[in-house]
Amino acid sequence: MRWQIASIIRAKTLVYRFAGPPERWRVESRTAQEAWIRASQSSIALLFAADSCRRRRFLRFLRSGFLGYFLVREGQWIGYGWCAPPGSGRPPHLPRWAGGVGAYWVFDCCAREGTCAQESHAHLLTHLVTFAYARESNPLLLCEMQPENLVWRHAALQAGFTPLGILTAYRVWIPGFGCVALGGVWRRDAAHSPEVAPLESMLRH
């Protein structure tokens, strides 16, 4: 019965590739009030005690071997981002083949509304870049995000990423189970929408 009312979802995400050179920003406190914290069972339990949805999702990420960082201010998270290293699979919303391209996939980047400065977004991405370069001398580092996520698109450009096409994923939504990735197509030559152009121009000033 559940399969009979399942629906197919077609979702586009923008892909960026890190073009370097890697910055070596320290993963430590930026001010007396802010700190970068690497995701762990204890940090997830502490920061997301009242958010069961994120808490369960992040614990699944840890079990899969993913790396995460939280930007914390006065005991509350104000930003986070995750990376799926080669061999750990792929971001769960991407097609299965995405885990076989040998890339560090940066995904699920989020900032609490009104609390995270633009510079902090770029710093968070660069911490994930630093993690990849600590493991390999020349890693393939990809970042994917939603087209409407203008702040993070700006941060990706600021952190040294360049556009690398559009990935269209096909997922089936099954009531009681959620979304399951079926497959997808990555058009590496597809141009990103021009709505980010004003943000790109800001980087040159």
mmCIF file of C-alpha atoms in Angstrom:
data_model
loop_
_atom_site.group_PDB
_atom_site.id
_atom_site.type_symbol
_atom_site.label_atom_id
_atom_site.label_comp_id
_atom_site.label_asym_id
_atom_site.label_seq_id
_atom_site.Cartn_x
_atom_site.Cartn_y
_atom_site.Cartn_z
ATOM 1 C CA MET A 1 0.000 0.000 0.000
ATOM 2 C CA ARG A 2 2.801 2.403 0.897
ATOM 3 C CA TRP A 3 4.482 1.816 -2.459
ATOM 4 C CA GLN A 4 1.231 2.591 -4.235
ATOM 5 C CA ILE A 5 1.104 6.108 -2.834
ATOM 6 C CA ALA A 6 4.833 6.783 -3.072
ATOM 7 C CA SER A 7 5.815 9.863 -5.065
ATOM 8 C CA ILE A 8 8.922 10.713 -7.084
ATOM 9 C CA ILE A 9 10.814 13.856 -6.124
ATOM 10 C CA ARG A 10 13.141 15.619 -8.563
ATOM 11 C CA ALA A 11 15.603 17.912 -6.799
ATOM 12 C CA LYS A 12 18.432 20.028 -8.150
ATOM 13 C CA THR A 13 21.525 20.924 -6.163
ATOM 14 C CA LEU A 14 24.438 23.127 -7.158
ATOM 15 C CA VAL A 15 27.898 21.558 -7.046
ATOM 16 C CA TYR A 16 31.102 23.458 -6.280
ATOM 17 C CA ARG A 17 34.690 22.217 -6.408
ATOM 18 C CA PHE A 18 37.424 23.542 -4.163
ATOM 19 C CA ALA A 19 40.048 25.286 -6.297
ATOM 20 C CA GLY A 20 42.454 26.237 -3.490
ATOM 21 C CA PRO A 21 44.821 27.134 -2.157
ATOM 22 C CA PRO A 22 43.730 25.782 1.231
ATOM 23 C CA GLU A 23 43.657 28.300 4.055
ATOM 24 C CA ARG A 24 44.759 27.085 7.465
ATOM 25 C CA TRP A 25 42.310 28.799 9.764
ATOM 26 C CA ARG A 26 42.475 27.378 13.255
ATOM 27 C CA VAL A 27 39.562 25.345 14.532
ATOM 28 C CA GLU A 28 39.514 27.123 17.869
ATOM 29 C CA SER A 29 37.759 30.000 19.569
ATOM 30 C CA ARG A 30 37.466 33.096 17.395
ATOM 31 C CA THR A 31 36.366 35.284 20.275
ATOM 32 C CA ALA A 32 35.732 34.823 23.967
ATOM 33 C CA GLN A 33 32.094 34.034 23.132
ATOM 34 C CA GLU A 34 32.501 31.808 20.027
ATOM 35 C CA ALA A 35 34.127 28.422 19.529
ATOM 36 C CA TRP A 36 34.396 25.798 16.818
ATOM 37 C CA ILE A 37 33.512 22.339 18.107
ATOM 38 C CA ARG A 38 34.000 19.094 16.226
ATOM 39 C CA ALA A 39 30.902 16.925 16.164
ATOM 40 C CA SER A 40 30.835 14.051 18.631
ATOM 41 C CA GLN A 41 28.166 12.131 20.480
ATOM 42 C CA SER A 42 28.596 14.364 23.514
ATOM 43 C CA SER A 43 28.568 17.666 21.599
ATOM 44 C CA ILE A 44 25.494 16.606 19.630
ATOM 45 C CA ALA A 45 23.686 15.556 22.801
ATOM 46 C CA LEU A 46 24.543 18.860 24.488
ATOM 47 C CA LEU A 47 23.825 21.288 21.650
ATOM 48 C CA PHE A 48 20.747 19.569 20.214
ATOM 49 C CA ALA A 49 19.099 18.233 23.346
ATOM 50 C CA ALA A 50 15.856 20.029 22.450
ATOM 51 C CA ASP A 51 16.030 19.216 18.712
ATOM 52 C CA SER A 52 15.410 15.501 18.337
ATOM 53 C CA CYS A 53 15.277 15.661 14.529
ATOM 54 C CA ARG A 54 18.767 17.129 14.132
ATOM 55 C CA ARG A 55 20.113 15.051 16.998
ATOM 56 C CA ARG A 56 19.065 11.768 15.383
ATOM 57 C CA ARG A 57 20.270 12.865 11.957
ATOM 58 C CA PHE A 58 23.673 13.960 13.220
ATOM 59 C CA LEU A 59 24.177 10.753 15.172
ATOM 60 C CA ARG A 60 23.481 8.836 11.947
ATOM 61 C CA PHE A 61 26.099 10.979 10.228
ATOM 62 C CA LEU A 62 28.659 10.087 12.899
ATOM 63 C CA ARG A 63 27.914 6.384 12.561
ATOM 64 C CA SER A 64 28.476 6.698 8.810
ATOM 65 C CA GLY A 65 31.943 8.164 9.377
ATOM 66 C CA PHE A 66 31.059 11.751 8.456
ATOM 67 C CA LEU A 67 32.827 14.784 9.943
ATOM 68 C CA GLY A 68 30.936 17.765 11.327
ATOM 69 C CA TYR A 69 31.763 21.120 12.906
ATOM 70 C CA PHE A 70 29.544 23.320 15.038
ATOM 71 C CA LEU A 71 30.012 27.028 15.575
ATOM 72 C CA VAL A 72 28.899 27.710 19.143
ATOM 73 C CA ARG A 73 28.166 31.007 20.862
ATOM 74 C CA GLU A 74 27.293 31.219 24.544
ATOM 75 C CA GLY A 75 26.367 27.549 24.699
ATOM 76 C CA GLN A 76 24.149 27.528 21.589
ATOM 77 C CA TRP A 77 24.928 26.403 18.054
ATOM 78 C CA ILE A 78 24.791 29.172 15.475
ATOM 79 C CA GLY A 79 26.124 27.260 12.480
ATOM 80 C CA TYR A 80 27.187 23.800 11.331
ATOM 81 C CA GLY A 81 28.438 21.866 8.344
ATOM 82 C CA TRP A 82 29.243 18.245 7.471
ATOM 83 C CA CYS A 83 31.646 16.377 5.208
ATOM 84 C CA ALA A 84 31.384 12.810 3.862
ATOM 85 C CA PRO A 85 34.975 11.578 3.243
ATOM 86 C CA PRO A 86 35.790 8.979 0.568
ATOM 87 C CA GLY A 87 34.837 5.510 1.737
ATOM 88 C CA SER A 88 32.112 6.734 4.094
ATOM 89 C CA GLY A 89 29.409 6.893 1.473
ATOM 90 C CA ARG A 90 27.722 10.040 0.235
ATOM 91 C CA PRO A 91 25.328 12.654 1.583
ATOM 92 C CA PRO A 92 22.137 10.632 2.081
ATOM 93 C CA HIS A 93 20.041 12.759 -0.264
ATOM 94 C CA LEU A 94 22.425 12.230 -3.222
ATOM 95 C CA PRO A 95 22.439 9.227 -5.596
ATOM 96 C CA ARG A 96 24.415 6.193 -4.487
ATOM 97 C CA TRP A 97 27.009 6.658 -7.234
ATOM 98 C CA ALA A 98 28.027 10.001 -5.694
ATOM 99 C CA GLY A 99 29.846 8.031 -2.993
ATOM 100 C CA GLY A 100 32.080 6.424 -5.630
ATOM 101 C CA VAL A 101 33.649 9.514 -7.178
ATOM 102 C CA GLY A 102 36.396 9.640 -4.537
ATOM 103 C CA ALA A 103 35.385 13.050 -3.216
ATOM 104 C CA TYR A 104 35.016 14.733 0.132
ATOM 105 C CA TRP A 105 31.392 15.877 -0.096
ATOM 106 C CA VAL A 106 30.593 18.974 1.974
ATOM 107 C CA PHE A 107 26.868 19.137 2.706
ATOM 108 C CA ASP A 108 24.117 20.112 5.163
ATOM 109 C CA CYS A 109 25.573 23.547 5.912
ATOM 110 C CA CYS A 110 23.257 25.657 8.029
ATOM 111 C CA ALA A 111 23.312 28.855 10.065
ATOM 112 C CA ARG A 112 20.847 29.906 12.708
ATOM 113 C CA GLU A 113 18.938 32.832 11.237
ATOM 114 C CA GLY A 114 20.290 36.218 12.235
ATOM 115 C CA THR A 115 23.232 34.899 14.272
ATOM 116 C CA CYS A 116 26.037 33.766 11.955
ATOM 117 C CA ALA A 117 28.182 36.341 10.146
ATOM 118 C CA GLN A 118 29.158 35.837 6.499
ATOM 119 C CA GLU A 119 32.809 35.402 7.437
ATOM 120 C CA SER A 120 31.886 32.571 9.796
ATOM 121 C CA HIS A 121 30.180 30.680 6.951
ATOM 122 C CA ALA A 122 33.371 30.773 4.887
ATOM 123 C CA HIS A 123 35.477 29.805 7.916
ATOM 124 C CA LEU A 124 33.313 26.756 8.543
ATOM 125 C CA LEU A 125 33.769 25.562 4.972
ATOM 126 C CA THR A 126 37.500 26.125 5.239
ATOM 127 C CA HIS A 127 37.720 23.992 8.383
ATOM 128 C CA LEU A 128 36.270 21.119 6.373
ATOM 129 C CA VAL A 129 38.787 21.841 3.601
ATOM 130 C CA THR A 130 41.611 21.711 6.133
ATOM 131 C CA PHE A 131 40.380 18.317 7.337
ATOM 132 C CA ALA A 132 40.567 16.938 3.779
ATOM 133 C CA TYR A 133 44.062 18.328 3.163
ATOM 134 C CA ALA A 134 45.275 16.838 6.433
ATOM 135 C CA ARG A 135 44.375 13.405 5.021
ATOM 136 C CA GLU A 136 45.481 13.851 1.401
ATOM 137 C CA SER A 137 47.850 16.139 -0.475
ATOM 138 C CA ASN A 138 45.454 16.812 -3.345
ATOM 139 C CA PRO A 139 41.899 15.818 -2.369
ATOM 140 C CA LEU A 140 38.851 16.158 -4.569
ATOM 141 C CA LEU A 141 36.631 18.370 -2.439
ATOM 142 C CA LEU A 142 33.058 19.024 -3.546
ATOM 143 C CA CYS A 143 30.358 21.128 -1.934
ATOM 144 C CA GLU A 144 26.669 20.870 -2.776
ATOM 145 C CA MET A 145 23.829 23.168 -1.774
ATOM 146 C CA GLN A 146 20.377 24.321 -2.733
ATOM 147 C CA PRO A 147 20.091 27.030 -5.428
ATOM 148 C CA GLU A 148 18.144 29.337 -3.094
ATOM 149 C CA ASN A 149 20.830 29.144 -0.394
ATOM 150 C CA LEU A 150 22.468 32.431 -1.422
ATOM 151 C CA VAL A 151 24.389 33.016 1.800
ATOM 152 C CA TRP A 152 26.145 29.663 1.608
ATOM 153 C CA ARG A 153 26.757 30.052 -2.130
ATOM 154 C CA HIS A 154 28.525 33.291 -1.323
ATOM 155 C CA ALA A 155 30.492 31.567 1.444
ATOM 156 C CA ALA A 156 31.588 28.788 -0.918
ATOM 157 C CA LEU A 157 33.013 31.323 -3.361
ATOM 158 C CA GLN A 158 34.739 33.184 -0.551
ATOM 159 C CA ALA A 159 36.286 29.961 0.764
ATOM 160 C CA GLY A 160 37.818 29.090 -2.624
ATOM 161 C CA PHE A 161 35.152 26.929 -4.279
ATOM 162 C CA THR A 162 34.151 27.357 -7.935
ATOM 163 C CA PRO A 163 30.946 26.176 -9.686
ATOM 164 C CA LEU A 164 31.011 22.664 -11.165
ATOM 165 C CA GLY A 165 27.574 22.109 -12.624
ATOM 166 C CA ILE A 166 24.206 20.954 -11.369
ATOM 167 C CA LEU A 167 23.289 17.561 -9.924
ATOM 168 C CA THR A 168 19.697 16.474 -10.406
ATOM 169 C CA ALA A 169 18.692 13.709 -7.994
ATOM 170 C CA TYR A 170 15.587 11.557 -8.184
ATOM 171 C CA ARG A 171 14.153 10.329 -4.917
ATOM 172 C CA VAL A 172 11.081 8.413 -3.954
ATOM 173 C CA TRP A 173 9.108 9.562 -0.949
ATOM 174 C CA ILE A 174 7.418 6.707 0.848
ATOM 175 C CA PRO A 175 4.975 7.487 3.674
ATOM 176 C CA GLY A 176 6.325 6.041 6.884
ATOM 177 C CA PHE A 177 9.848 5.659 5.475
ATOM 178 C CA GLY A 178 10.847 9.076 4.127
ATOM 179 C CA CYS A 179 12.972 9.809 1.055
ATOM 180 C CA VAL A 180 15.077 7.169 -0.681
ATOM 181 C CA ALA A 181 17.558 8.223 -3.383
ATOM 182 C CA LEU A 182 16.977 6.385 -6.673
ATOM 183 C CA GLY A 183 19.550 7.936 -8.979
ATOM 184 C CA GLY A 184 20.473 11.152 -10.689
ATOM 185 C CA VAL A 185 22.430 13.023 -13.331
ATOM 186 C CA TRP A 186 25.342 15.408 -12.817
ATOM 187 C CA ARG A 187 25.758 17.943 -15.628
ATOM 188 C CA ARG A 188 29.166 19.379 -14.856
ATOM 189 C CA ASP A 189 28.952 22.010 -17.595
ATOM 190 C CA ALA A 190 25.573 23.387 -16.486
ATOM 191 C CA ALA A 191 25.730 27.024 -15.407
ATOM 192 C CA HIS A 192 24.504 28.094 -11.998
ATOM 193 C CA SER A 193 21.649 30.566 -11.872
ATOM 194 C CA PRO A 194 22.722 34.221 -12.138
ATOM 195 C CA GLU A 195 20.927 35.263 -8.949
ATOM 196 C CA VAL A 196 24.201 34.897 -7.038
ATOM 197 C CA ALA A 197 25.957 37.466 -9.267
ATOM 198 C CA PRO A 198 25.362 40.418 -6.878
ATOM 199 C CA LEU A 199 26.971 38.418 -4.078
ATOM 200 C CA GLU A 200 29.951 37.531 -6.259
ATOM 201 C CA SER A 201 30.490 41.200 -7.046
ATOM 202 C CA MET A 202 30.554 41.940 -3.315
ATOM 203 C CA LEU A 203 33.620 39.706 -2.954
ATOM 204 C CA ARG A 204 35.646 42.036 -5.170
ATOM 205 C CA HIS A 205 35.074 45.059 -2.957
#
